[in-house]
Amino acid sequence: MSLPTVISLVGARPQFIKEAVVNAAVRRRNSWRHILVHSGQHYDANMSEIFFTQLGMPSPDHFLGIGSGTHAAQTAEALVKFEALLLQEKPELVLLYGDTNTTVAGALAAAKLKIPVAHVEAGIRQNPKTMPEEINRVITDHLASHLFCCSQLAKGNLESEGITRGVTVTGDVMYDLYRTLEPSFTPREARRKLGLEKESYLMATIHRDFNTDNPQALRGILQGLQAVSASRGCQIVLPLHPRTRKCIAAQGLETFAASLTLVDPLGYLDLMSLTQDCAGVVTDSGGYQKEAYYAGKRAVVIMPDTGWRELTECGWNILCPPQAPNLEKALAALEEPREYPRNLFGEGHAGERIVEELEKNLG
Ligand code: UD1
């Protein structure tokens, strides 16, 4: 009997990380014919290829090459190209991850062709509701037949929107990856390259449109980081997302970034290695605020709200507006001792659980 076909669609950094875990579980179990499709939303080597190499993922079977563009242009391009591929491959199921434009395009294309959709990291909700990622998640969850949640809170979010069928709490695939790759992290080596002393530096990442595209917000964040670096005499390592690099140049904010340790976007292993030995994290990334927690580090989250409320409600992470004085205050608050909140997002077996559940449904 031939195996069923599942298409897994990825396109942006956080999706490569999530797919790597599911992909490994599928290969271990020989569950189905797994076709890996890369939309091409992220295309620079250090935004894409490095993850495939470091995470031991097979090369994509198809590359759609959608590239960058406005939300409509990027989503539309992915929708048209992915639909053509679905018509050609006729899969039994489409597997989607997270909340990017690639995710929502995959959900729309598959659902209109009546192909069941499985959504990994379902049920995350946050304000503002106008955030592109929030729009993408809500649509994807409402089109999905199989919804895999990282926590009970996410399941409750789905319930409150009337989604109760096909929902499974599996834990977070990103925790699986952290546990699997932790022995490969090389914090000393990563620090040495940048001349950093253990626990004497902060890690920062900024890429959200509401922070980068708003000159006041971006200036506030950079000023805050600069002030913290000066007052504490500590280095702040800022791997620069290409969007942020362009916005700093376009808004003439280079002087505010001059005292920071700016580096190119980092692969998973380098980022996690540096995180393991840092004093704390400042970020507006959904994934990184959780990865910091897995590394035992607390984060100041520069967002009006977060989808990962488990981390802010217990006080481990702190939300902060993009203004310098707030950032300094929030970082000071991070220094108050806190007990580590264990296992908020499962025990590290999410990949296996997702694949097991889908195997049952694919017969
Ligand atoms: C996207 C996701 C976001 C995710 C992030 C991870 C959406 C709506 N947003 O945001 O949820 O957290 O990926 O990084 O899908 N660029 C390059 N090289 C690349 C990729 C992008 O230079 O390889 C530049 C382009 O100028 C592009 C800009 O970065 O216009 C933004 O890229 P895009 O994929 O549209 O959104 P992200 O900000 O990366």
PDB file of C-alpha atoms and ligand atoms in Angstrom, residues 12-14 41-45 47-48 67-69 71 74 99-102 132-133 136 207-209 241-243 246 285-286, ligand 1:
ATOM      1  CA  ALA A  12      10.470  32.153   7.009  1.00  0.00           C
ATOM      2  CA  ARG A  13      13.060  31.610   9.746  1.00  0.00           C
ATOM      3  CA  PRO A  14      10.744  30.518  12.586  1.00  0.00           C
ATOM      4  CA  GLN A  41       9.670  34.397   1.684  1.00  0.00           C
ATOM      5  CA  HIS A  42      13.125  34.406   3.298  1.00  0.00           C
ATOM      6  CA  TYR A  43      15.942  33.873   0.838  1.00  0.00           C
ATOM      7  CA  ASP A  44      19.256  35.293   2.161  1.00  0.00           C
ATOM      8  CA  ALA A  45      21.642  32.491   3.131  1.00  0.00           C
ATOM      9  CA  MET A  47      17.872  33.825   6.888  1.00  0.00           C
ATOM     10  CA  SER A  48      17.191  30.471   5.216  1.00  0.00           C
ATOM     11  CA  GLY A  67      10.585  36.781  -2.354  1.00  0.00           C
ATOM     12  CA  SER A  68       9.699  40.050  -0.612  1.00  0.00           C
ATOM     13  CA  GLY A  69       6.808  42.394  -1.324  1.00  0.00           C
ATOM     14  CA  HIS A  71       1.557  41.775   2.251  1.00  0.00           C
ATOM     15  CA  GLN A  74       3.700  38.288  -1.150  1.00  0.00           C
ATOM     16  CA  ASP A  99       1.716  32.925  11.475  1.00  0.00           C
ATOM     17  CA  THR A 100       3.556  34.299   8.450  1.00  0.00           C
ATOM     18  CA  ASN A 101       2.229  35.326   5.053  1.00  0.00           C
ATOM     19  CA  THR A 102       3.415  31.924   3.807  1.00  0.00           C
ATOM     20  CA  PRO A 132      -0.293  40.967  10.231  1.00  0.00           C
ATOM     21  CA  GLU A 133       0.698  37.841  12.162  1.00  0.00           C
ATOM     22  CA  ASN A 136      -2.640  35.228   9.556  1.00  0.00           C
ATOM     23  CA  HIS A 207      12.146  43.137  13.597  1.00  0.00           C
ATOM     24  CA  ARG A 208       8.397  43.755  14.101  1.00  0.00           C
ATOM     25  CA  ASP A 209       6.940  46.257  11.667  1.00  0.00           C
ATOM     26  CA  HIS A 241      17.239  41.502  10.620  1.00  0.00           C
ATOM     27  CA  PRO A 242      17.449  42.938   7.055  1.00  0.00           C
ATOM     28  CA  ARG A 243      14.210  44.862   7.642  1.00  0.00           C
ATOM     29  CA  LYS A 246      17.113  49.052   6.164  1.00  0.00           C
ATOM     30  CA  SER A 285      10.253  38.171  18.355  1.00  0.00           C
ATOM     31  CA  GLY A 286       7.530  35.690  19.226  1.00  0.00           C
TER      32      GLY A 286
HETATM   33  C1  UD1 B   1       8.335  37.618   8.728  1.00  0.00           C
HETATM   34  C2  UD1 B   1       6.995  37.254   9.383  1.00  0.00           C
HETATM   35  C3  UD1 B   1       7.142  37.360  10.893  1.00  0.00           C
HETATM   36  C4  UD1 B   1       8.332  36.565  11.404  1.00  0.00           C
HETATM   37  C5  UD1 B   1       9.582  36.983  10.647  1.00  0.00           C
HETATM   38  C6  UD1 B   1      10.787  36.189  11.082  1.00  0.00           C
HETATM   39  C7  UD1 B   1       5.019  37.902   8.040  1.00  0.00           C
HETATM   40  C8  UD1 B   1       3.894  38.827   7.935  1.00  0.00           C
HETATM   41  N1  UD1 B   1       5.938  38.188   8.996  1.00  0.00           N
HETATM   42  O1  UD1 B   1       8.600  38.974   9.020  1.00  0.00           O
HETATM   43  O2  UD1 B   1       5.969  36.854  11.493  1.00  0.00           O
HETATM   44  O3  UD1 B   1       8.497  36.797  12.765  1.00  0.00           O
HETATM   45  O4  UD1 B   1       9.349  36.776   9.237  1.00  0.00           O
HETATM   46  O5  UD1 B   1      11.963  36.778  10.595  1.00  0.00           O
HETATM   47  O6  UD1 B   1       5.077  36.933   7.318  1.00  0.00           O
HETATM   48  N2  UD1 B   1      14.442  40.540   3.701  1.00  0.00           N
HETATM   49  C9  UD1 B   1      15.690  40.356   3.163  1.00  0.00           C
HETATM   50  N3  UD1 B   1      16.148  39.072   3.013  1.00  0.00           N
HETATM   51  C10 UD1 B   1      15.411  37.970   3.354  1.00  0.00           C
HETATM   52  C11 UD1 B   1      14.124  38.185   3.866  1.00  0.00           C
HETATM   53  C12 UD1 B   1      13.654  39.479   4.043  1.00  0.00           C
HETATM   54  O7  UD1 B   1      16.395  41.294   2.857  1.00  0.00           O
HETATM   55  O8  UD1 B   1      15.897  36.838   3.189  1.00  0.00           O
HETATM   56  C13 UD1 B   1      13.956  41.933   3.924  1.00  0.00           C
HETATM   57  C14 UD1 B   1      13.168  42.463   2.748  1.00  0.00           C
HETATM   58  O9  UD1 B   1      13.449  43.810   2.626  1.00  0.00           O
HETATM   59  C15 UD1 B   1      11.726  42.320   3.213  1.00  0.00           C
HETATM   60  C16 UD1 B   1      11.863  42.531   4.721  1.00  0.00           C
HETATM   61  O10 UD1 B   1      13.119  41.962   5.068  1.00  0.00           O
HETATM   62  O11 UD1 B   1      10.888  43.245   2.603  1.00  0.00           O
HETATM   63  C17 UD1 B   1      10.786  41.870   5.532  1.00  0.00           C
HETATM   64  O12 UD1 B   1      10.683  40.481   5.218  1.00  0.00           O
HETATM   65  P1  UD1 B   1       9.263  39.742   5.315  1.00  0.00           P
HETATM   66  O13 UD1 B   1       9.414  38.284   5.072  1.00  0.00           O
HETATM   67  O14 UD1 B   1       8.236  40.464   4.510  1.00  0.00           O
HETATM   68  O15 UD1 B   1       8.830  39.983   6.813  1.00  0.00           O
HETATM   69  P2  UD1 B   1       9.662  39.781   8.151  1.00  0.00           P
HETATM   70  O16 UD1 B   1       9.812  41.101   8.799  1.00  0.00           O
HETATM   71  O17 UD1 B   1      10.875  38.958   7.943  1.00  0.00           O
END
